[in-house]
Amino acid sequence: MDTISIILVILLGLSCGSFINAWIYRTEKKESLLGRSHCPTCNIELSWRDNIPVISFIVLKKQCRHCKKSISWQYPIIELWTMFAFIYTFVTHDLQFTPELVRDGYIVILLTFIFVYDLKYQYILDKITLPAISILIVLNLIFSWMSPTNMLISIAVGGGFFLLQYVVSKGRWIGGGDIRLGVLMGVILGWPYVIVGIFLAYIIGLITVTPLLLARKKHMGEQIPFGTYLSVATLICMFHGEYLLTTYLSLWTF
């Protein structure tokens, strides 16, 4: 049964990765998600055999069957990432199909979209974060995953932290999308792990940006897609927030 379940999770992860790629492209191009997939260069609709996650990329040798234009590495990378993320999520839930597993799978899809979209276009979409916040608030209340008090505190901390920066800097340091993403972090992580998530995001950002500044590939004051760091930190804390907090506090225990 476990083998069959893992196979199903692998297939689901690859399919969801393919969906994320389509979602990103069609959102930016303002296209419907319901239409058939097509080559972004020649616009010819793709057949099912050209739309198989990872496999089609390999068989087609990284190019469109019709116009021979190169296919971005983003497609197989996101598909494989989502597959491994789904497997890891399934394992952390002891190979059990539960409401929590569905929630965490949804969060993986959501944060992957935000990560890639902000990395490519340096923008966090309200039409993605606001519905997600509403959905997760309702689910938290229905399944009692987080108490109303805990949720209010984590939302106030997550959103308030970035709102304060936005007001002080008059929007120069961060954008409004980061505020909504901070609220989303609060709804996902709860108190006190939302603090761990924010702290971790800055550490990841520092580790990533510092070498780029030293190599002069980035310059002080240049816009940085901070939503990518927040997405990664949120995902890490969703699985390991308690461990990170305990480890950090132990460093101060003498």
PDB file of C-alpha atoms in Angstrom:
ATOM      1  CA  MET A   1       0.000   0.000   0.000  1.00  0.00           C
ATOM      2  CA  ASP A   2       2.862   2.396   0.865  1.00  0.00           C
ATOM      3  CA  THR A   3       4.509   1.766  -2.527  1.00  0.00           C
ATOM      4  CA  ILE A   4       1.284   2.497  -4.375  1.00  0.00           C
ATOM      5  CA  SER A   5       0.749   5.608  -2.253  1.00  0.00           C
ATOM      6  CA  ILE A   6       4.264   6.888  -2.985  1.00  0.00           C
ATOM      7  CA  ILE A   7       3.753   6.324  -6.725  1.00  0.00           C
ATOM      8  CA  LEU A   8       0.484   8.262  -6.574  1.00  0.00           C
ATOM      9  CA  VAL A   9       2.198  11.096  -4.687  1.00  0.00           C
ATOM     10  CA  ILE A  10       5.020  11.165  -7.274  1.00  0.00           C
ATOM     11  CA  LEU A  11       2.538  11.426 -10.142  1.00  0.00           C
ATOM     12  CA  LEU A  12       0.512  14.039  -8.280  1.00  0.00           C
ATOM     13  CA  GLY A  13       3.639  16.066  -7.525  1.00  0.00           C
ATOM     14  CA  LEU A  14       4.763  16.044 -11.159  1.00  0.00           C
ATOM     15  CA  SER A  15       1.262  17.006 -12.318  1.00  0.00           C
ATOM     16  CA  CYS A  16       1.022  19.836  -9.793  1.00  0.00           C
ATOM     17  CA  GLY A  17       4.469  21.057 -10.846  1.00  0.00           C
ATOM     18  CA  SER A  18       3.254  21.176 -14.441  1.00  0.00           C
ATOM     19  CA  PHE A  19       0.170  23.054 -13.245  1.00  0.00           C
ATOM     20  CA  ILE A  20       2.323  25.602 -11.392  1.00  0.00           C
ATOM     21  CA  ASN A  21       4.322  26.282 -14.560  1.00  0.00           C
ATOM     22  CA  ALA A  22       1.136  26.836 -16.551  1.00  0.00           C
ATOM     23  CA  TRP A  23      -0.323  28.942 -13.743  1.00  0.00           C
ATOM     24  CA  ILE A  24       2.729  31.228 -13.676  1.00  0.00           C
ATOM     25  CA  TYR A  25       2.842  31.680 -17.451  1.00  0.00           C
ATOM     26  CA  ARG A  26      -0.890  32.218 -17.912  1.00  0.00           C
ATOM     27  CA  THR A  27      -1.160  34.574 -14.957  1.00  0.00           C
ATOM     28  CA  GLU A  28       1.550  36.813 -16.399  1.00  0.00           C
ATOM     29  CA  LYS A  29       0.000  36.635 -19.890  1.00  0.00           C
ATOM     30  CA  LYS A  30      -3.524  37.074 -18.457  1.00  0.00           C
ATOM     31  CA  GLU A  31      -4.678  33.830 -20.078  1.00  0.00           C
ATOM     32  CA  SER A  32      -7.317  31.438 -18.749  1.00  0.00           C
ATOM     33  CA  LEU A  33      -6.162  28.336 -16.893  1.00  0.00           C
ATOM     34  CA  LEU A  34      -8.857  26.329 -18.654  1.00  0.00           C
ATOM     35  CA  GLY A  35      -7.399  26.527 -22.159  1.00  0.00           C
ATOM     36  CA  ARG A  36      -5.101  23.997 -23.823  1.00  0.00           C
ATOM     37  CA  SER A  37      -1.352  24.403 -23.352  1.00  0.00           C
ATOM     38  CA  HIS A  38       0.516  25.940 -26.267  1.00  0.00           C
ATOM     39  CA  CYS A  39       4.061  26.862 -27.228  1.00  0.00           C
ATOM     40  CA  PRO A  40       4.759  30.432 -26.034  1.00  0.00           C
ATOM     41  CA  THR A  41       6.694  31.123 -29.252  1.00  0.00           C
ATOM     42  CA  CYS A  42       4.680  29.620 -32.124  1.00  0.00           C
ATOM     43  CA  ASN A  43       1.368  29.351 -30.192  1.00  0.00           C
ATOM     44  CA  ILE A  44       0.639  25.867 -31.585  1.00  0.00           C
ATOM     45  CA  GLU A  45      -1.399  23.792 -29.122  1.00  0.00           C
ATOM     46  CA  LEU A  46       0.557  20.992 -27.481  1.00  0.00           C
ATOM     47  CA  SER A  47      -0.601  17.397 -27.699  1.00  0.00           C
ATOM     48  CA  TRP A  48      -0.700  15.192 -24.595  1.00  0.00           C
ATOM     49  CA  ARG A  49       2.614  13.560 -25.548  1.00  0.00           C
ATOM     50  CA  ASP A  50       4.326  16.966 -25.518  1.00  0.00           C
ATOM     51  CA  ASN A  51       2.857  17.786 -22.119  1.00  0.00           C
ATOM     52  CA  ILE A  52       4.125  14.929 -19.960  1.00  0.00           C
ATOM     53  CA  PRO A  53       6.036  16.370 -16.988  1.00  0.00           C
ATOM     54  CA  VAL A  54       9.846  16.005 -17.285  1.00  0.00           C
ATOM     55  CA  ILE A  55       9.595  13.172 -19.846  1.00  0.00           C
ATOM     56  CA  SER A  56       8.454  15.418 -22.715  1.00  0.00           C
ATOM     57  CA  PHE A  57      11.291  17.848 -21.937  1.00  0.00           C
ATOM     58  CA  ILE A  58      13.809  15.004 -22.284  1.00  0.00           C
ATOM     59  CA  VAL A  59      12.227  13.359 -25.340  1.00  0.00           C
ATOM     60  CA  LEU A  60      11.910  16.682 -27.182  1.00  0.00           C
ATOM     61  CA  LYS A  61      15.530  17.521 -26.307  1.00  0.00           C
ATOM     62  CA  LYS A  62      14.589  20.811 -24.678  1.00  0.00           C
ATOM     63  CA  GLN A  63      12.838  22.287 -27.710  1.00  0.00           C
ATOM     64  CA  CYS A  64       9.372  22.731 -29.173  1.00  0.00           C
ATOM     65  CA  ARG A  65       8.387  19.961 -31.582  1.00  0.00           C
ATOM     66  CA  HIS A  66       7.044  22.524 -34.073  1.00  0.00           C
ATOM     67  CA  CYS A  67       9.203  25.669 -34.023  1.00  0.00           C
ATOM     68  CA  LYS A  68      12.313  24.127 -32.396  1.00  0.00           C
ATOM     69  CA  LYS A  69      12.508  27.014 -29.925  1.00  0.00           C
ATOM     70  CA  SER A  70      14.269  26.080 -26.678  1.00  0.00           C
ATOM     71  CA  ILE A  71      12.092  25.169 -23.696  1.00  0.00           C
ATOM     72  CA  SER A  72      13.035  26.811 -20.410  1.00  0.00           C
ATOM     73  CA  TRP A  73      14.699  24.686 -17.731  1.00  0.00           C
ATOM     74  CA  GLN A  74      12.127  26.169 -15.362  1.00  0.00           C
ATOM     75  CA  TYR A  75       9.592  23.550 -16.447  1.00  0.00           C
ATOM     76  CA  PRO A  76      11.378  20.329 -15.423  1.00  0.00           C
ATOM     77  CA  ILE A  77      12.971  21.984 -12.379  1.00  0.00           C
ATOM     78  CA  ILE A  78       9.616  23.069 -10.945  1.00  0.00           C
ATOM     79  CA  GLU A  79       8.040  19.705 -11.795  1.00  0.00           C
ATOM     80  CA  LEU A  80      10.829  17.761 -10.077  1.00  0.00           C
ATOM     81  CA  TRP A  81      10.907  20.145  -7.120  1.00  0.00           C
ATOM     82  CA  THR A  82       7.171  19.773  -6.558  1.00  0.00           C
ATOM     83  CA  MET A  83       7.444  15.993  -6.826  1.00  0.00           C
ATOM     84  CA  PHE A  84      10.166  15.823  -4.152  1.00  0.00           C
ATOM     85  CA  ALA A  85       8.350  18.378  -1.979  1.00  0.00           C
ATOM     86  CA  PHE A  86       5.170  16.275  -2.139  1.00  0.00           C
ATOM     87  CA  ILE A  87       7.092  13.111  -1.249  1.00  0.00           C
ATOM     88  CA  TYR A  88       8.731  14.858   1.704  1.00  0.00           C
ATOM     89  CA  THR A  89       5.385  16.248   2.860  1.00  0.00           C
ATOM     90  CA  PHE A  90       3.798  12.793   2.598  1.00  0.00           C
ATOM     91  CA  VAL A  91       6.624  11.223   4.610  1.00  0.00           C
ATOM     92  CA  THR A  92       6.360  13.869   7.358  1.00  0.00           C
ATOM     93  CA  HIS A  93       2.703  12.894   7.687  1.00  0.00           C
ATOM     94  CA  ASP A  94       3.674   9.229   8.212  1.00  0.00           C
ATOM     95  CA  LEU A  95       2.376   8.223   4.761  1.00  0.00           C
ATOM     96  CA  GLN A  96      -1.177   9.024   5.858  1.00  0.00           C
ATOM     97  CA  PHE A  97      -3.728  10.880   3.748  1.00  0.00           C
ATOM     98  CA  THR A  98      -5.134  13.468   6.162  1.00  0.00           C
ATOM     99  CA  PRO A  99      -6.665  16.955   5.962  1.00  0.00           C
ATOM    100  CA  GLU A 100      -3.327  18.322   7.199  1.00  0.00           C
ATOM    101  CA  LEU A 101      -1.562  16.632   4.277  1.00  0.00           C
ATOM    102  CA  VAL A 102      -3.936  18.295   1.809  1.00  0.00           C
ATOM    103  CA  ARG A 103      -3.357  21.661   3.493  1.00  0.00           C
ATOM    104  CA  ASP A 104       0.419  21.301   3.377  1.00  0.00           C
ATOM    105  CA  GLY A 105       0.298  20.188  -0.264  1.00  0.00           C
ATOM    106  CA  TYR A 106      -1.734  23.287  -1.072  1.00  0.00           C
ATOM    107  CA  ILE A 107       0.808  25.460   0.763  1.00  0.00           C
ATOM    108  CA  VAL A 108       3.683  23.863  -1.185  1.00  0.00           C
ATOM    109  CA  ILE A 109       1.940  24.746  -4.467  1.00  0.00           C
ATOM    110  CA  LEU A 110       1.134  28.258  -3.253  1.00  0.00           C
ATOM    111  CA  LEU A 111       4.625  29.102  -1.996  1.00  0.00           C
ATOM    112  CA  THR A 112       6.272  27.616  -5.081  1.00  0.00           C
ATOM    113  CA  PHE A 113       4.139  29.871  -7.269  1.00  0.00           C
ATOM    114  CA  ILE A 114       4.978  32.940  -5.163  1.00  0.00           C
ATOM    115  CA  PHE A 115       8.691  32.057  -5.148  1.00  0.00           C
ATOM    116  CA  VAL A 116       8.981  31.678  -8.925  1.00  0.00           C
ATOM    117  CA  TYR A 117       6.660  34.561  -9.815  1.00  0.00           C
ATOM    118  CA  ASP A 118       8.441  37.032  -7.533  1.00  0.00           C
ATOM    119  CA  LEU A 119      11.844  35.796  -8.718  1.00  0.00           C
ATOM    120  CA  LYS A 120      10.906  36.282 -12.385  1.00  0.00           C
ATOM    121  CA  TYR A 121       8.701  39.363 -12.233  1.00  0.00           C
ATOM    122  CA  GLN A 122       9.514  40.888  -8.804  1.00  0.00           C
ATOM    123  CA  TYR A 123       5.870  41.120  -7.880  1.00  0.00           C
ATOM    124  CA  ILE A 124       3.634  39.417  -5.309  1.00  0.00           C
ATOM    125  CA  LEU A 125       0.063  39.203  -6.541  1.00  0.00           C
ATOM    126  CA  ASP A 126      -2.796  40.114  -4.195  1.00  0.00           C
ATOM    127  CA  LYS A 127      -5.113  37.845  -6.164  1.00  0.00           C
ATOM    128  CA  ILE A 128      -2.916  34.953  -5.031  1.00  0.00           C
ATOM    129  CA  THR A 129      -2.166  35.885  -1.409  1.00  0.00           C
ATOM    130  CA  LEU A 130      -5.538  37.308  -0.332  1.00  0.00           C
ATOM    131  CA  PRO A 131      -7.668  34.255  -1.308  1.00  0.00           C
ATOM    132  CA  ALA A 132      -5.020  31.989   0.251  1.00  0.00           C
ATOM    133  CA  ILE A 133      -5.169  33.953   3.517  1.00  0.00           C
ATOM    134  CA  SER A 134      -8.963  33.660   3.590  1.00  0.00           C
ATOM    135  CA  ILE A 135      -8.929  29.927   2.791  1.00  0.00           C
ATOM    136  CA  LEU A 136      -6.332  29.112   5.442  1.00  0.00           C
ATOM    137  CA  ILE A 137      -8.073  31.207   8.109  1.00  0.00           C
ATOM    138  CA  VAL A 138     -11.299  29.273   7.512  1.00  0.00           C
ATOM    139  CA  LEU A 139      -9.496  25.905   7.514  1.00  0.00           C
ATOM    140  CA  ASN A 140      -7.613  26.791  10.709  1.00  0.00           C
ATOM    141  CA  LEU A 141     -10.911  27.548  12.422  1.00  0.00           C
ATOM    142  CA  ILE A 142     -12.811  24.529  11.054  1.00  0.00           C
ATOM    143  CA  PHE A 143     -10.127  21.972  11.907  1.00  0.00           C
ATOM    144  CA  SER A 144      -8.826  23.816  15.009  1.00  0.00           C
ATOM    145  CA  TRP A 145      -5.288  23.781  13.634  1.00  0.00           C
ATOM    146  CA  MET A 146      -4.684  27.169  15.229  1.00  0.00           C
ATOM    147  CA  SER A 147      -6.589  29.004  17.936  1.00  0.00           C
ATOM    148  CA  PRO A 148      -8.213  32.342  17.015  1.00  0.00           C
ATOM    149  CA  THR A 149      -5.977  34.136  19.536  1.00  0.00           C
ATOM    150  CA  ASN A 150      -2.808  32.541  18.183  1.00  0.00           C
ATOM    151  CA  MET A 151      -3.866  33.350  14.636  1.00  0.00           C
ATOM    152  CA  LEU A 152      -4.606  37.003  15.447  1.00  0.00           C
ATOM    153  CA  ILE A 153      -1.226  37.425  17.144  1.00  0.00           C
ATOM    154  CA  SER A 154       0.677  35.785  14.284  1.00  0.00           C
ATOM    155  CA  ILE A 155      -1.200  37.834  11.671  1.00  0.00           C
ATOM    156  CA  ALA A 156      -0.505  41.051  13.606  1.00  0.00           C
ATOM    157  CA  VAL A 157       3.190  40.190  13.940  1.00  0.00           C
ATOM    158  CA  GLY A 158       3.666  38.958  10.362  1.00  0.00           C
ATOM    159  CA  GLY A 159       1.727  41.748   8.696  1.00  0.00           C
ATOM    160  CA  GLY A 160       2.637  44.438  11.225  1.00  0.00           C
ATOM    161  CA  PHE A 161       6.378  43.860  10.912  1.00  0.00           C
ATOM    162  CA  PHE A 162       6.348  44.587   7.190  1.00  0.00           C
ATOM    163  CA  LEU A 163       3.689  47.293   7.454  1.00  0.00           C
ATOM    164  CA  LEU A 164       5.947  49.201   9.857  1.00  0.00           C
ATOM    165  CA  GLN A 165       8.849  48.969   7.402  1.00  0.00           C
ATOM    166  CA  TYR A 166       6.583  50.094   4.571  1.00  0.00           C
ATOM    167  CA  VAL A 167       5.405  53.158   6.524  1.00  0.00           C
ATOM    168  CA  VAL A 168       8.868  54.131   7.815  1.00  0.00           C
ATOM    169  CA  SER A 169      10.506  53.795   4.386  1.00  0.00           C
ATOM    170  CA  LYS A 170       7.479  55.145   2.492  1.00  0.00           C
ATOM    171  CA  GLY A 171       7.501  51.995   0.364  1.00  0.00           C
ATOM    172  CA  ARG A 172      11.206  52.116  -0.523  1.00  0.00           C
ATOM    173  CA  TRP A 173      12.320  49.048   1.446  1.00  0.00           C
ATOM    174  CA  ILE A 174       9.456  46.695   0.721  1.00  0.00           C
ATOM    175  CA  GLY A 175       6.246  46.597  -1.298  1.00  0.00           C
ATOM    176  CA  GLY A 176       2.657  46.101  -0.269  1.00  0.00           C
ATOM    177  CA  GLY A 177       2.822  42.508  -1.455  1.00  0.00           C
ATOM    178  CA  ASP A 178       5.348  41.729   1.290  1.00  0.00           C
ATOM    179  CA  ILE A 179       2.827  42.902   3.892  1.00  0.00           C
ATOM    180  CA  ARG A 180       0.198  40.483   2.612  1.00  0.00           C
ATOM    181  CA  LEU A 181       2.808  37.729   2.426  1.00  0.00           C
ATOM    182  CA  GLY A 182       3.697  38.476   6.054  1.00  0.00           C
ATOM    183  CA  VAL A 183       0.038  37.960   6.970  1.00  0.00           C
ATOM    184  CA  LEU A 184       0.034  34.711   4.990  1.00  0.00           C
ATOM    185  CA  MET A 185       3.123  33.574   6.916  1.00  0.00           C
ATOM    186  CA  GLY A 186       1.254  34.224  10.149  1.00  0.00           C
ATOM    187  CA  VAL A 187      -1.738  32.166   9.031  1.00  0.00           C
ATOM    188  CA  ILE A 188       0.518  29.289   7.961  1.00  0.00           C
ATOM    189  CA  LEU A 189       3.053  29.247  10.804  1.00  0.00           C
ATOM    190  CA  GLY A 190       1.248  30.696  13.798  1.00  0.00           C
ATOM    191  CA  TRP A 191       2.852  32.187  16.876  1.00  0.00           C
ATOM    192  CA  PRO A 192       5.783  32.141  17.668  1.00  0.00           C
ATOM    193  CA  TYR A 193       7.011  30.430  14.498  1.00  0.00           C
ATOM    194  CA  VAL A 194       6.123  33.412  12.310  1.00  0.00           C
ATOM    195  CA  ILE A 195       9.034  35.222  14.001  1.00  0.00           C
ATOM    196  CA  VAL A 196      11.333  32.311  13.182  1.00  0.00           C
ATOM    197  CA  GLY A 197      10.168  32.467   9.553  1.00  0.00           C
ATOM    198  CA  ILE A 198      10.848  36.193   9.231  1.00  0.00           C
ATOM    199  CA  PHE A 199      14.250  35.881  10.915  1.00  0.00           C
ATOM    200  CA  LEU A 200      15.179  32.951   8.663  1.00  0.00           C
ATOM    201  CA  ALA A 201      14.117  34.870   5.532  1.00  0.00           C
ATOM    202  CA  TYR A 202      16.573  37.656   6.360  1.00  0.00           C
ATOM    203  CA  ILE A 203      19.356  35.149   6.988  1.00  0.00           C
ATOM    204  CA  ILE A 204      18.688  33.456   3.633  1.00  0.00           C
ATOM    205  CA  GLY A 205      18.561  36.852   1.947  1.00  0.00           C
ATOM    206  CA  LEU A 206      21.845  37.913   3.538  1.00  0.00           C
ATOM    207  CA  ILE A 207      23.578  34.686   2.509  1.00  0.00           C
ATOM    208  CA  THR A 208      22.247  34.997  -1.037  1.00  0.00           C
ATOM    209  CA  VAL A 209      22.712  38.706  -1.677  1.00  0.00           C
ATOM    210  CA  THR A 210      26.100  39.313  -0.013  1.00  0.00           C
ATOM    211  CA  PRO A 211      28.124  37.329  -2.604  1.00  0.00           C
ATOM    212  CA  LEU A 212      26.237  39.119  -5.400  1.00  0.00           C
ATOM    213  CA  LEU A 213      27.099  42.503  -3.881  1.00  0.00           C
ATOM    214  CA  LEU A 214      30.747  41.533  -3.498  1.00  0.00           C
ATOM    215  CA  ALA A 215      30.830  40.329  -7.107  1.00  0.00           C
ATOM    216  CA  ARG A 216      29.074  43.564  -8.135  1.00  0.00           C
ATOM    217  CA  LYS A 217      26.270  41.635  -9.788  1.00  0.00           C
ATOM    218  CA  LYS A 218      23.914  43.469  -7.446  1.00  0.00           C
ATOM    219  CA  HIS A 219      24.150  47.038  -6.180  1.00  0.00           C
ATOM    220  CA  MET A 220      23.046  48.673  -2.935  1.00  0.00           C
ATOM    221  CA  GLY A 221      19.529  50.009  -3.315  1.00  0.00           C
ATOM    222  CA  GLU A 222      18.700  47.649  -6.170  1.00  0.00           C
ATOM    223  CA  GLN A 223      15.335  45.916  -5.867  1.00  0.00           C
ATOM    224  CA  ILE A 224      15.469  42.383  -4.458  1.00  0.00           C
ATOM    225  CA  PRO A 225      12.584  39.885  -4.786  1.00  0.00           C
ATOM    226  CA  PHE A 226      12.200  39.406  -1.027  1.00  0.00           C
ATOM    227  CA  GLY A 227       9.089  37.291  -1.515  1.00  0.00           C
ATOM    228  CA  THR A 228      11.351  34.479  -2.693  1.00  0.00           C
ATOM    229  CA  TYR A 229      13.177  34.428   0.661  1.00  0.00           C
ATOM    230  CA  LEU A 230       9.933  34.668   2.619  1.00  0.00           C
ATOM    231  CA  SER A 231       8.491  31.748   0.643  1.00  0.00           C
ATOM    232  CA  VAL A 232      11.518  29.525   1.272  1.00  0.00           C
ATOM    233  CA  ALA A 233      11.654  30.452   4.959  1.00  0.00           C
ATOM    234  CA  THR A 234       7.935  29.787   5.408  1.00  0.00           C
ATOM    235  CA  LEU A 235       8.221  26.364   3.816  1.00  0.00           C
ATOM    236  CA  ILE A 236      11.215  25.430   5.975  1.00  0.00           C
ATOM    237  CA  CYS A 237       9.490  26.624   9.149  1.00  0.00           C
ATOM    238  CA  MET A 238       6.285  24.812   8.260  1.00  0.00           C
ATOM    239  CA  PHE A 239       8.176  21.540   8.683  1.00  0.00           C
ATOM    240  CA  HIS A 240      11.012  22.472  11.041  1.00  0.00           C
ATOM    241  CA  GLY A 241       9.940  25.654  12.833  1.00  0.00           C
ATOM    242  CA  GLU A 242       9.780  24.006  16.251  1.00  0.00           C
ATOM    243  CA  TYR A 243      13.241  22.480  15.843  1.00  0.00           C
ATOM    244  CA  LEU A 244      14.744  25.790  14.694  1.00  0.00           C
ATOM    245  CA  LEU A 245      13.196  27.699  17.594  1.00  0.00           C
ATOM    246  CA  THR A 246      14.278  25.101  20.160  1.00  0.00           C
ATOM    247  CA  THR A 247      17.802  25.036  18.749  1.00  0.00           C
ATOM    248  CA  TYR A 248      18.064  28.826  18.772  1.00  0.00           C
ATOM    249  CA  LEU A 249      16.804  29.112  22.355  1.00  0.00           C
ATOM    250  CA  SER A 250      19.201  26.387  23.479  1.00  0.00           C
ATOM    251  CA  LEU A 251      22.099  28.544  22.315  1.00  0.00           C
ATOM    252  CA  TRP A 252      21.133  31.081  24.979  1.00  0.00           C
ATOM    253  CA  THR A 253      20.702  28.528  27.750  1.00  0.00           C
ATOM    254  CA  PHE A 254      23.708  28.279  30.017  1.00  0.00           C
TER     255      PHE A 254
END
